Coordinates of C-alpha atoms in Angstrom, one line a residue:
Chain D
M14 CA 68.3 57.9 51.3
A15 CA 67.4 61.2 52.7
V16 CA 63.7 61.9 53.7
K17 CA 61.9 64.0 51.3
P18 CA 60.6 67.3 52.7
K19 CA 56.9 67.2 53.4
V20 CA 54.9 69.9 51.5
L21 CA 51.3 70.6 52.6
L22 CA 49.5 72.3 49.7
L23 CA 46.2 74.4 50.0
G24 CA 44.3 75.1 46.8
A25 CA 45.5 72.1 44.9
T26 CA 42.5 72.0 42.6
G27 CA 42.7 75.5 41.5
E28 CA 44.5 76.7 38.5
T29 CA 47.7 77.9 40.4
G30 CA 47.5 75.1 43.0
A31 CA 47.2 72.5 40.1
S32 CA 50.5 73.8 38.5
I33 CA 52.2 73.8 41.8
L34 CA 51.1 70.2 42.7
N35 CA 52.2 69.2 39.1
G36 CA 55.5 70.9 39.5
L37 CA 56.2 69.3 42.8
Q38 CA 55.4 65.8 41.7
E39 CA 57.4 66.2 38.5
S40 CA 60.4 67.1 40.4
G41 CA 60.3 64.1 42.6
N42 CA 61.8 65.9 45.5
F43 CA 58.8 66.2 47.7
D44 CA 56.3 64.2 49.8
V45 CA 53.3 66.2 49.0
E46 CA 50.0 66.3 51.0
V47 CA 46.9 68.3 50.3
L48 CA 44.8 70.4 52.6
V49 CA 41.1 70.7 51.5
R50 CA 38.0 72.2 53.1
P51 CA 35.7 69.4 54.2
A52 CA 32.9 70.6 51.9
S53 CA 35.4 70.1 48.9
A54 CA 36.5 66.6 50.1
V55 CA 33.8 64.8 47.9
K56 CA 34.4 66.8 44.9
P57 CA 35.5 64.9 41.8
S58 CA 38.7 67.0 41.4
V59 CA 39.7 66.0 45.0
Q60 CA 38.7 62.3 44.5
K61 CA 41.0 62.3 41.5
L62 CA 43.9 63.4 43.8
R63 CA 43.0 60.7 46.3
E64 CA 43.0 58.3 43.5
Q65 CA 46.6 59.3 42.7
G66 CA 47.6 58.1 46.2
L67 CA 47.9 61.7 47.8
T68 CA 47.2 62.2 51.4
I69 CA 44.2 64.4 51.7
W70 CA 43.6 66.3 54.7
P71 CA 39.8 67.6 54.9
V72 CA 40.1 70.4 57.5
D73 CA 38.1 73.4 58.1
L74 CA 40.4 76.6 58.4
D75 CA 38.4 77.3 61.6
D76 CA 39.6 74.0 63.1
F77 CA 42.8 74.8 64.8
K78 CA 43.4 71.4 66.1
G79 CA 42.8 69.9 62.7
L80 CA 45.2 72.2 61.3
V81 CA 47.8 71.4 63.8
S82 CA 47.4 67.7 62.9
A83 CA 47.7 68.4 59.3
M84 CA 50.8 70.5 59.7
T85 CA 52.6 68.4 62.1
G86 CA 55.7 67.3 60.3
T87 CA 55.2 69.7 57.5
D88 CA 58.4 71.3 56.3
I89 CA 57.0 73.6 53.7
L90 CA 53.3 75.0 53.8
I91 CA 52.2 76.4 50.3
S92 CA 48.9 78.3 50.1
A93 CA 47.2 78.8 46.7
I94 CA 43.9 79.8 48.1
G95 CA 41.5 81.8 46.0
P96 CA 41.5 85.6 45.8
N97 CA 38.2 86.0 47.8
D98 CA 39.5 83.9 50.7
L99 CA 43.0 85.6 51.2
L100 CA 42.5 86.7 54.7
Q101 CA 41.5 83.3 55.8
Q102 CA 45.3 82.3 55.5
K103 CA 45.7 84.0 58.8
K104 CA 44.1 81.1 60.5
L105 CA 46.9 78.8 59.0
L106 CA 49.7 80.8 60.5
Q107 CA 49.3 80.1 64.2
A108 CA 49.3 76.4 63.5
A109 CA 52.4 76.8 61.3
K110 CA 54.3 78.6 64.0
L111 CA 53.1 76.1 66.7
T112 CA 54.0 73.1 64.5
G113 CA 57.5 74.5 63.5
V114 CA 56.7 74.8 59.7
K115 CA 60.2 75.5 58.3
R116 CA 58.9 77.8 55.4
V117 CA 55.4 79.2 54.5
I118 CA 54.6 80.2 50.9
P119 CA 51.6 82.4 51.2
C120 CA 49.3 82.9 48.2
A121 CA 51.1 85.6 46.2
F122 CA 51.2 84.0 42.6
T123 CA 50.3 87.4 41.1
T124 CA 51.8 90.4 39.3
V125 CA 54.4 92.6 41.0
A126 CA 52.7 95.6 42.6
A127 CA 52.9 98.1 45.4
P128 CA 52.5 96.6 48.8
T129 CA 49.3 98.8 49.4
G130 CA 47.3 101.2 47.5
A131 CA 47.4 99.9 43.9
M132 CA 45.4 96.8 44.0
L133 CA 42.8 95.5 46.6
L134 CA 44.1 92.0 45.7
R135 CA 47.6 93.0 46.6
D136 CA 46.5 94.9 49.8
E137 CA 45.0 91.7 51.3
K138 CA 48.0 89.6 50.5
E139 CA 50.2 92.3 52.3
E140 CA 48.0 91.9 55.4
V141 CA 48.8 88.1 55.3
Y142 CA 52.6 88.8 54.7
N143 CA 52.6 91.2 57.7
A144 CA 50.8 88.5 59.8
I145 CA 53.6 86.2 58.8
K146 CA 56.4 88.7 59.9
F147 CA 54.6 89.5 63.1
L148 CA 54.9 85.8 64.0
G149 CA 58.4 85.4 62.5
I150 CA 57.8 82.4 60.4
P151 CA 60.3 81.8 57.7
Y152 CA 58.6 82.4 54.3
T153 CA 59.1 83.1 50.5
V154 CA 56.7 85.2 48.6
I155 CA 56.6 84.1 45.0
D156 CA 55.0 86.2 42.2
V157 CA 54.7 85.1 38.7
G158 CA 53.5 88.2 36.8
Y159 CA 50.6 87.7 34.4
W160 CA 49.8 84.4 32.9
Y161 CA 50.4 83.8 29.2
Q162 CA 47.1 81.9 29.3
I163 CA 45.0 85.4 29.6
S164 CA 47.5 87.5 27.9
F165 CA 47.4 86.2 24.1
P166 CA 45.3 88.1 21.6
T167 CA 42.2 87.1 19.8
L168 CA 42.8 86.4 16.1
P169 CA 40.6 87.6 13.3
S170 CA 40.3 84.0 12.0
G171 CA 38.8 82.9 15.4
K172 CA 41.5 80.2 15.5
V173 CA 42.4 80.8 19.2
D174 CA 39.0 81.6 20.5
Y175 CA 38.7 78.1 22.1
A176 CA 41.3 78.7 24.5
Q177 CA 40.3 82.3 25.7
M178 CA 38.7 82.9 28.9
V179 CA 37.9 86.4 27.6
P180 CA 38.6 87.9 24.1
V181 CA 41.8 90.0 24.1
K182 CA 41.7 92.8 21.6
T183 CA 43.1 95.8 23.3
I184 CA 46.2 97.8 23.6
H185 CA 46.5 100.0 26.8
G186 CA 48.2 103.3 26.7
D187 CA 50.9 103.3 24.2
G188 CA 51.5 99.5 24.6
T189 CA 55.2 99.8 25.6
A190 CA 54.9 98.9 29.5
P191 CA 57.1 95.9 30.0
N192 CA 55.0 93.1 31.7
I193 CA 56.3 90.1 33.6
L194 CA 54.7 86.9 32.1
T195 CA 54.8 83.2 33.1
D196 CA 53.2 80.1 31.6
L197 CA 50.7 79.0 34.1
R198 CA 52.2 75.5 33.6
D199 CA 55.7 76.6 34.7
I200 CA 54.5 78.2 37.9
G201 CA 54.9 74.8 39.7
R202 CA 58.5 74.1 38.2
F203 CA 59.6 77.4 39.4
V204 CA 58.1 76.7 42.8
A205 CA 59.9 73.3 43.1
R206 CA 63.2 75.2 42.6
I207 CA 62.4 78.2 44.9
I208 CA 61.3 76.3 48.0
M209 CA 64.4 74.3 48.2
D210 CA 66.7 77.2 47.8
D211 CA 68.2 78.9 50.9
R212 CA 68.8 82.0 48.9
T213 CA 65.0 82.7 48.8
I214 CA 64.2 82.3 52.5
N215 CA 62.5 85.4 53.9
R216 CA 62.5 87.0 50.3
Y217 CA 60.2 87.9 47.5
V218 CA 60.9 86.2 44.2
Y219 CA 59.5 86.7 40.7
T220 CA 59.3 84.2 37.9
S221 CA 59.1 84.8 34.2
G222 CA 59.0 83.0 31.0
D223 CA 59.1 86.3 29.0
V224 CA 58.9 90.0 29.8
L225 CA 56.9 91.6 27.1
S226 CA 55.1 94.8 26.2
E227 CA 51.5 94.6 24.6
N228 CA 53.1 95.8 21.4
E229 CA 55.6 92.9 21.5
I230 CA 52.9 90.4 22.4
Y231 CA 50.8 91.6 19.4
R232 CA 53.8 91.4 17.1
I233 CA 54.6 87.9 18.1
A234 CA 51.1 86.8 17.5
E235 CA 51.0 88.4 14.1
E236 CA 54.3 86.6 13.2
V237 CA 53.3 83.3 14.5
S238 CA 49.7 83.3 12.9
G239 CA 50.4 85.3 9.8
E240 CA 47.3 87.3 10.5
K241 CA 47.0 91.0 10.8
L242 CA 45.8 92.2 14.1
E243 CA 44.0 95.6 14.6
P244 CA 43.7 96.0 18.3
S245 CA 41.5 98.8 20.0
R246 CA 43.2 101.5 21.9
V247 CA 42.3 102.2 25.6
S248 CA 43.9 105.5 27.1
N249 CA 45.3 105.6 30.6
E250 CA 42.3 108.0 31.5
D251 CA 39.8 105.3 30.5
I252 CA 41.7 102.7 32.5
E253 CA 41.4 105.0 35.5
A254 CA 37.7 105.6 34.8
S255 CA 37.2 101.8 34.8
V256 CA 38.9 101.3 38.2
D257 CA 36.7 104.1 39.6
Q258 CA 33.6 102.5 38.0
A259 CA 34.5 99.1 39.4
K260 CA 35.2 100.5 42.9
A261 CA 32.0 102.3 42.8
A262 CA 30.1 99.0 42.1
L263 CA 31.9 97.2 44.7
A264 CA 31.1 100.0 47.2
E265 CA 27.3 99.5 46.3
S266 CA 27.6 95.7 47.0
P267 CA 30.6 95.2 49.2
H268 CA 29.7 91.4 49.6
D269 CA 29.4 90.8 46.0
N270 CA 32.4 88.5 44.9
M271 CA 31.8 89.3 41.2
K272 CA 32.1 93.0 41.9
R273 CA 35.2 92.3 43.8
I274 CA 36.7 90.6 40.8
G275 CA 35.6 93.5 38.7
V276 CA 37.8 95.7 40.8
F277 CA 40.6 93.1 40.7
V278 CA 40.4 93.0 36.9
A279 CA 40.3 96.8 36.4
Q280 CA 43.2 97.4 38.9
Y281 CA 45.4 95.0 37.1
E282 CA 45.1 96.8 33.9
H283 CA 45.9 100.0 35.9
S284 CA 48.9 98.6 37.7
K285 CA 50.3 96.7 34.7
Y286 CA 49.9 99.5 32.1
V287 CA 49.4 102.9 33.8
R288 CA 51.8 102.4 36.9
V289 CA 54.0 99.8 35.2
D290 CA 54.3 97.8 38.3
N291 CA 54.7 94.4 36.8
S292 CA 58.1 95.1 35.5
P293 CA 61.6 94.0 36.4
R294 CA 62.5 97.5 37.2
Y295 CA 59.8 97.9 40.0
A296 CA 60.4 94.4 41.1
A297 CA 64.0 95.2 41.7
Y298 CA 63.0 98.4 43.5
L299 CA 60.8 96.4 45.8
G300 CA 63.6 93.9 46.4
Y301 CA 62.5 91.0 44.6
L302 CA 65.0 88.3 43.5
N303 CA 64.6 87.2 39.9
A304 CA 64.0 83.5 39.5
R305 CA 65.5 83.6 36.0
Q306 CA 68.8 84.8 37.5
L307 CA 68.6 82.1 40.2
Y308 CA 68.2 79.3 37.9
P309 CA 69.7 80.1 34.4
D310 CA 69.7 76.4 33.6
F311 CA 65.8 76.4 33.8
Q312 CA 64.2 77.1 30.4
P313 CA 60.6 78.1 30.9
T314 CA 58.1 78.1 27.9
S315 CA 58.5 81.2 25.8
F316 CA 55.5 83.2 24.9
R317 CA 56.0 82.5 21.1
D318 CA 56.2 78.7 21.7
F319 CA 53.1 79.0 23.9
F320 CA 51.1 80.9 21.2
A321 CA 52.2 78.5 18.6
E322 CA 50.9 75.7 20.7
V323 CA 47.6 77.5 21.1
L324 CA 47.3 78.2 17.4
A325 CA 48.0 74.5 16.8
G326 CA 44.9 73.5 18.8
K327 CA 46.7 72.3 21.9
G328 CA 45.7 75.2 24.2
R329 CA 43.2 75.0 27.1
K330 CA 40.8 77.6 28.4
V331 CA 41.7 78.3 32.0
Y332 CA 39.1 78.1 34.7
S333 CA 36.9 75.8 32.5
Chain P
M24 CA 85.9 119.7 42.9
A25 CA 82.7 117.6 43.0
V26 CA 79.4 119.4 44.2
K27 CA 78.4 118.1 47.5
P28 CA 75.2 116.3 47.6
K29 CA 72.3 118.8 49.0
V30 CA 70.4 117.1 52.0
L31 CA 67.0 118.6 53.1
L32 CA 66.5 117.7 56.7
L33 CA 63.1 118.0 58.6
G34 CA 63.1 117.8 62.4
A35 CA 66.7 119.3 62.8
T36 CA 65.8 120.7 66.4
G37 CA 64.6 117.3 67.8
E38 CA 67.0 114.9 69.6
T39 CA 67.4 112.5 66.5
G40 CA 67.4 115.4 64.0
A41 CA 70.1 117.2 65.8
S42 CA 72.2 114.1 65.9
I43 CA 71.8 113.7 62.2
L44 CA 72.5 117.4 61.4
N45 CA 75.6 117.2 63.5
G46 CA 76.7 113.9 61.8
L47 CA 76.3 115.3 58.4
Q48 CA 78.1 118.5 59.2
E49 CA 80.9 116.6 60.9
S50 CA 81.5 114.5 57.7
G51 CA 81.9 117.6 55.6
N52 CA 80.3 115.7 52.8
F53 CA 77.0 117.5 52.3
D54 CA 75.3 120.7 51.8
V55 CA 72.7 120.6 54.3
E56 CA 69.6 122.8 54.3
V57 CA 66.9 122.6 57.0
L58 CA 63.0 122.4 56.5
V59 CA 60.9 123.8 59.6
R60 CA 57.3 124.6 60.0
P61 CA 56.6 128.3 59.8
A62 CA 55.4 128.5 63.5
S63 CA 58.9 127.1 64.5
A64 CA 61.0 129.5 62.4
V65 CA 61.4 132.0 65.3
K66 CA 62.1 129.6 68.0
P67 CA 65.6 130.0 69.4
S68 CA 66.8 126.6 68.4
V69 CA 66.0 127.4 64.7
Q70 CA 67.6 131.0 65.2
K71 CA 70.8 129.1 66.1
L72 CA 70.8 127.1 63.1
R73 CA 70.4 130.2 61.0
E74 CA 73.3 131.8 62.9
Q75 CA 75.5 128.8 61.9
G76 CA 74.9 129.8 58.4
L77 CA 72.5 127.1 57.6
T78 CA 69.9 127.7 54.9
I79 CA 66.3 127.5 56.6
W80 CA 63.1 126.7 54.7
P81 CA 60.0 127.8 56.8
V82 CA 57.3 125.6 54.8
D83 CA 54.1 124.4 56.0
L84 CA 53.7 120.7 55.2
D85 CA 50.3 121.6 53.7
D86 CA 52.0 124.0 51.4
F87 CA 52.8 121.8 48.2
K88 CA 54.4 124.8 46.3
G89 CA 56.6 125.7 49.1
L90 CA 57.7 122.1 49.6
V91 CA 58.5 121.8 45.8
S92 CA 60.6 125.0 46.2
A93 CA 62.4 123.7 49.2
M94 CA 63.1 120.3 47.5
T95 CA 64.3 121.4 44.1
G96 CA 67.9 120.4 43.7
T97 CA 67.6 118.3 46.8
D98 CA 69.6 115.0 46.4
I99 CA 68.6 113.3 49.8
L100 CA 65.5 114.2 52.0
I101 CA 65.8 113.1 55.4
S102 CA 62.8 113.2 57.8
A103 CA 63.2 113.1 61.6
I104 CA 59.6 114.4 62.3
G105 CA 58.1 113.8 65.7
P106 CA 56.4 110.6 66.6
N107 CA 52.9 112.2 66.7
D108 CA 53.3 113.8 63.1
L109 CA 54.5 110.6 61.2
L110 CA 51.6 110.5 58.7
Q111 CA 52.2 114.1 57.8
Q112 CA 55.3 113.0 56.0
K113 CA 52.9 111.7 53.2
K114 CA 52.6 115.3 52.1
L115 CA 56.4 115.5 51.5
L116 CA 56.3 112.5 49.1
Q117 CA 54.6 114.0 46.2
A118 CA 57.0 116.9 46.2
A119 CA 59.9 114.6 46.4
K120 CA 58.6 112.6 43.5
L121 CA 57.9 115.7 41.3
T122 CA 61.4 117.3 42.1
G123 CA 63.4 113.9 41.6
V124 CA 64.8 113.6 44.9
K125 CA 67.4 110.8 44.7
R126 CA 66.7 109.1 48.1
V127 CA 64.2 109.7 50.9
I128 CA 65.0 108.7 54.4
P129 CA 61.7 108.6 56.3
C130 CA 61.5 108.8 59.9
A131 CA 62.4 105.4 61.2
F132 CA 65.1 105.8 63.8
T133 CA 63.7 103.4 66.2
T134 CA 63.8 99.8 67.3
V135 CA 63.5 96.9 64.9
A136 CA 59.9 95.7 65.1
A137 CA 57.2 93.9 63.0
P138 CA 55.8 95.9 60.2
T139 CA 52.3 96.0 61.7
G140 CA 50.6 94.8 64.7
A141 CA 53.4 95.1 67.2
M142 CA 53.7 98.8 68.0
L143 CA 51.4 101.7 66.9
L144 CA 54.4 103.8 66.3
R145 CA 55.7 101.3 63.8
D146 CA 52.4 100.8 62.1
E147 CA 52.3 104.4 61.2
K148 CA 55.8 104.4 59.8
E149 CA 54.8 101.4 57.7
E150 CA 52.0 103.4 56.2
V151 CA 54.7 106.0 55.3
Y152 CA 57.1 103.3 53.8
N153 CA 54.2 101.9 51.7
A154 CA 53.3 105.4 50.4
I155 CA 57.0 105.7 49.4
K156 CA 56.9 102.5 47.6
F157 CA 53.6 103.3 46.0
L158 CA 55.4 106.2 44.4
G159 CA 58.5 104.1 43.6
I160 CA 60.9 106.7 45.2
P161 CA 64.3 105.5 46.1
Y162 CA 64.5 105.2 50.0
T163 CA 66.5 103.9 52.8
V164 CA 64.9 103.0 56.1
I165 CA 67.5 103.4 58.9
D166 CA 66.6 102.0 62.4
V167 CA 69.0 102.5 65.5
G168 CA 67.4 100.4 68.1
Y169 CA 66.9 102.0 71.5
W170 CA 69.1 104.8 72.6
Y171 CA 71.9 104.3 75.3
Q172 CA 70.7 107.6 76.7
I173 CA 67.4 106.0 78.0
S174 CA 68.6 102.6 78.7
F175 CA 71.2 103.0 81.5
P176 CA 70.1 102.0 85.1
T177 CA 69.7 104.4 88.0
L178 CA 72.4 103.8 90.8
P179 CA 71.7 103.6 94.4
S180 CA 74.2 106.6 95.0
G181 CA 72.0 108.8 92.7
K182 CA 75.2 109.6 90.7
V183 CA 73.5 109.4 87.2
D184 CA 70.1 110.7 88.1
Y185 CA 71.0 114.1 86.7
A186 CA 71.1 112.5 83.1
Q187 CA 68.1 110.4 83.3
M188 CA 64.7 111.3 81.7
V189 CA 63.0 108.6 83.9
P190 CA 64.5 106.3 86.5
V191 CA 65.6 102.8 85.2
K192 CA 65.4 100.3 87.9
T193 CA 63.5 97.3 86.3
I194 CA 64.5 94.1 84.4
H195 CA 61.7 92.7 82.1
G196 CA 61.1 88.9 81.9
D197 CA 64.3 87.0 82.5
G198 CA 66.6 89.9 81.3
T199 CA 68.2 87.9 78.5
A200 CA 66.6 89.4 75.4
P201 CA 69.2 90.8 73.2
N202 CA 68.6 94.5 72.4
I203 CA 70.0 96.7 69.6
L204 CA 71.4 99.9 71.2
T205 CA 72.9 103.1 69.7
D206 CA 74.3 106.2 71.3
L207 CA 72.1 109.0 70.2
R208 CA 75.2 110.8 69.2
D209 CA 76.3 108.3 66.7
I210 CA 73.1 108.2 64.9
G211 CA 74.0 111.0 62.7
R212 CA 77.5 109.7 62.0
F213 CA 76.0 106.4 60.9
V214 CA 73.5 108.5 58.7
A215 CA 76.2 110.2 57.1
R216 CA 77.7 106.8 55.9
I217 CA 74.5 105.1 55.0
I218 CA 73.0 107.8 52.9
M219 CA 76.2 107.7 50.5
D220 CA 76.1 104.0 50.1
D221 CA 74.7 102.4 47.0
R222 CA 74.3 99.2 48.9
T223 CA 71.8 100.8 51.1
I224 CA 69.3 102.0 48.4
N225 CA 65.8 100.7 48.8
R226 CA 66.9 98.7 51.8
Y227 CA 66.5 98.7 55.6
V228 CA 69.4 99.3 57.7
Y229 CA 70.0 99.1 61.5
T230 CA 73.0 100.7 63.4
S231 CA 74.3 99.7 66.7
G232 CA 76.8 100.5 69.2
D233 CA 76.2 97.4 71.2
V234 CA 73.8 94.6 71.4
L235 CA 73.0 94.1 75.1
S236 CA 70.6 92.3 77.3
E237 CA 69.2 94.0 80.3
N238 CA 71.2 91.5 82.4
E239 CA 74.3 92.6 80.5
I240 CA 73.4 96.3 80.9
Y241 CA 73.1 95.9 84.7
R242 CA 76.3 93.9 85.1
I243 CA 78.3 96.7 83.1
A244 CA 76.8 99.5 85.2
E245 CA 77.8 97.5 88.4
E246 CA 81.4 97.0 87.0
V247 CA 81.8 100.6 86.0
S248 CA 80.3 102.1 89.0
G249 CA 81.4 99.6 91.6
E250 CA 77.8 99.7 93.1
K251 CA 75.5 96.9 93.6
L252 CA 72.2 97.0 91.7
E253 CA 69.1 95.4 92.7
P254 CA 66.6 95.8 89.9
S255 CA 63.0 95.0 90.4
R256 CA 61.5 92.4 88.0
V257 CA 58.5 92.7 85.7
S258 CA 57.0 89.5 84.3
N259 CA 55.8 89.1 80.7
E260 CA 52.2 89.1 81.8
D261 CA 52.8 92.5 83.6
I262 CA 54.2 93.9 80.4
E263 CA 51.2 92.6 78.5
A264 CA 48.8 94.1 81.1
S265 CA 50.6 97.5 80.8
V266 CA 50.2 97.5 77.0
D267 CA 46.5 96.6 77.5
Q268 CA 46.0 99.5 80.1
A269 CA 47.7 101.9 77.9
K270 CA 45.6 101.2 74.8
A271 CA 42.4 101.3 77.0
A272 CA 43.5 104.9 78.2
L273 CA 44.2 105.9 74.6
A274 CA 40.7 104.4 73.5
E275 CA 39.1 106.7 75.9
S276 CA 41.0 109.8 74.8
P277 CA 42.1 109.1 71.2
H278 CA 43.4 112.6 70.6
D279 CA 45.5 112.8 73.8
N280 CA 49.1 112.8 72.6
M281 CA 50.4 111.8 76.1
K282 CA 48.1 108.7 76.0
R283 CA 49.7 107.9 72.6
I284 CA 53.0 108.2 74.0
G285 CA 51.8 106.0 76.8
V286 CA 51.0 103.3 74.2
F287 CA 54.4 103.8 72.4
V288 CA 56.2 103.3 75.8
A289 CA 54.3 100.0 76.9
Q290 CA 54.7 98.5 73.4
Y291 CA 58.4 99.5 73.3
E292 CA 58.8 97.3 76.4
H293 CA 56.6 94.6 75.0
S294 CA 58.3 94.6 71.6
K295 CA 61.8 94.6 73.0
Y296 CA 61.5 92.2 75.9
V297 CA 58.5 89.9 75.2
R298 CA 58.6 89.7 71.4
V299 CA 62.4 90.1 71.2
D300 CA 62.0 92.1 68.1
N301 CA 64.8 94.7 68.5
S302 CA 67.4 92.0 68.0
P303 CA 69.9 91.1 65.3
R304 CA 68.2 87.9 64.6
Y305 CA 64.8 89.4 63.9
A306 CA 66.3 92.2 62.0
A307 CA 68.0 89.8 59.7
Y308 CA 64.6 87.8 59.3
L309 CA 63.1 91.1 58.1
G310 CA 65.9 91.8 55.6
Y311 CA 67.8 94.5 57.5
L312 CA 71.4 95.3 56.5
N313 CA 73.7 95.6 59.6
A314 CA 75.5 99.0 59.5
R315 CA 78.2 97.5 61.7
Q316 CA 79.2 95.0 59.0
L317 CA 78.7 97.6 56.2
Y318 CA 81.3 100.0 57.9
P319 CA 83.7 97.8 60.0
D320 CA 86.1 100.7 60.5
F321 CA 83.5 102.9 62.0
Q322 CA 83.8 102.5 65.9
P323 CA 80.7 103.8 67.5
T324 CA 80.7 104.6 71.2
S325 CA 80.4 101.4 73.4
F326 CA 77.7 101.3 76.1
R327 CA 80.5 100.9 78.6
D328 CA 82.3 103.9 77.6
F329 CA 79.1 106.0 77.6
F330 CA 78.0 104.9 80.9
A331 CA 81.5 105.9 82.3
E332 CA 81.0 109.3 80.7
V333 CA 77.7 109.6 82.5
L334 CA 79.1 108.6 85.8
A335 CA 81.8 111.1 85.2
G336 CA 79.2 113.8 85.1
K337 CA 79.5 114.3 81.3
G338 CA 76.0 113.0 80.4
R339 CA 73.0 115.1 79.3
K340 CA 69.4 114.5 80.1
V341 CA 67.5 113.9 76.8
Y342 CA 64.5 116.1 75.9
S343 CA 65.6 118.8 78.4

């Protein structure tokens, strides 16, 4: 029997990392090990992974020798690091180069957007992608669009409130911008396919469960729930003003991570709905492969089915 | 008869731009017009173009209305701007977007290299490519490797000195790094093919006449000339030291264009011979298409034939 590729996963206890870990385990095709920061090694979430029998590498990202030990024999390095630590991934790359990692999956897992200038969050990812290309390490960038889990509307009945991180009651612009969406739970299933596929080496790939405009999302929510939704409207000018306000707030407190997240959120809206970046058309322009075309047999969860599940009380609030 | 695509060319009197103009005219497939700075409009080189019957647009790059006028009806915008003015290309892009230019060819026309961090010259080009992607303008990046015209060795007899911008008497490292090379005169011929090809839209393409190591270049020069060459050797450490020195000199006089060119030259050596960036392998890694594979019927000048021409006295010193 062939030896399974060894995957080293960073960020396994985050929302995206947990989906990836689950997808890789579900596929049965990988020998997965997990890289955590020493301070996190004692957390209950990491203890749970240890109890599952996973090999845990508690290594500080400044500990080059420790990283080399963890990466020795690794075929595929996957990073699902948090949005405020993106540039720390650069510390992983020298070790990946030295140990001959066959493919690095840097932390992308976000919407399709311009390489620089559209979103601070994307700009920092670009810096990491360029560091990978500087070293010439084989890589795949995997973007997933926006999650279903933070895209479904609030209902007048309050029936889906339990599963919402924040209320969703707004339509941006005219509501027609197509938006690449993936169920958070399908991310890992897509990743398990993409990282074994030679066609995706040194390429950008996007996944999707559905591509929907906000108008379509609200219509589906009405159809599934039988409730009448009356979203408020936000103009493009208001979205632009929100970006400016969020940037000004961050400029005042440049080390305040909540202010950074404020910019991320405002720029997501702007990128998705004003620029229409997170769309199949712009993804094709940027040279992305479409995972749905690569794996026509794989049936991800549809937004309609996802929303029906949430309505039936089987949802989960993310980041809770 | 179909209307020929209108090409607007910036930099037509430079070495690369002149090759492009010639290639486009030779093909007979384009209606070429030329964009020049008002200060250059009276130069003899521009007068010559006018005498050929070319439409000349004397427009300052800060004159947005003027750029819009020049670009109205343009199908393909080609920039062969000089290496010290690269970022000024950003001023062209808004006009190109507004007037619906169908394809922009930004000033690449250099060696294959990492997007950022390897060469200052390449870093600035990347900033322009990202500005194009931000706007979503269709584009093609065309790189050409290093020119034959500055890659052939000096002979002990002095027979090729007349055609050399600077003497070439050195082998870098062990001399085995493969190097993408194109005859300057073939650049325009390649461009005429590439800009009419749907396969190259929103892609990076590299041209080549030959791919040769320095050891191979010196061997060909010996075979063709019958002379014995004894190149000096430069170690990788010396090349790195040269880069550091050139950077330090620029840091002392950041606005001195000669110091910038000093950095460009040192980093070219480093990128070509230490990093081995300007190679088909790294080009493939970065996702480049290979123009030789796209156009198998097109026979560019070989380095051997080029060197024989120079030896026969039919060469020309570039930038003279």
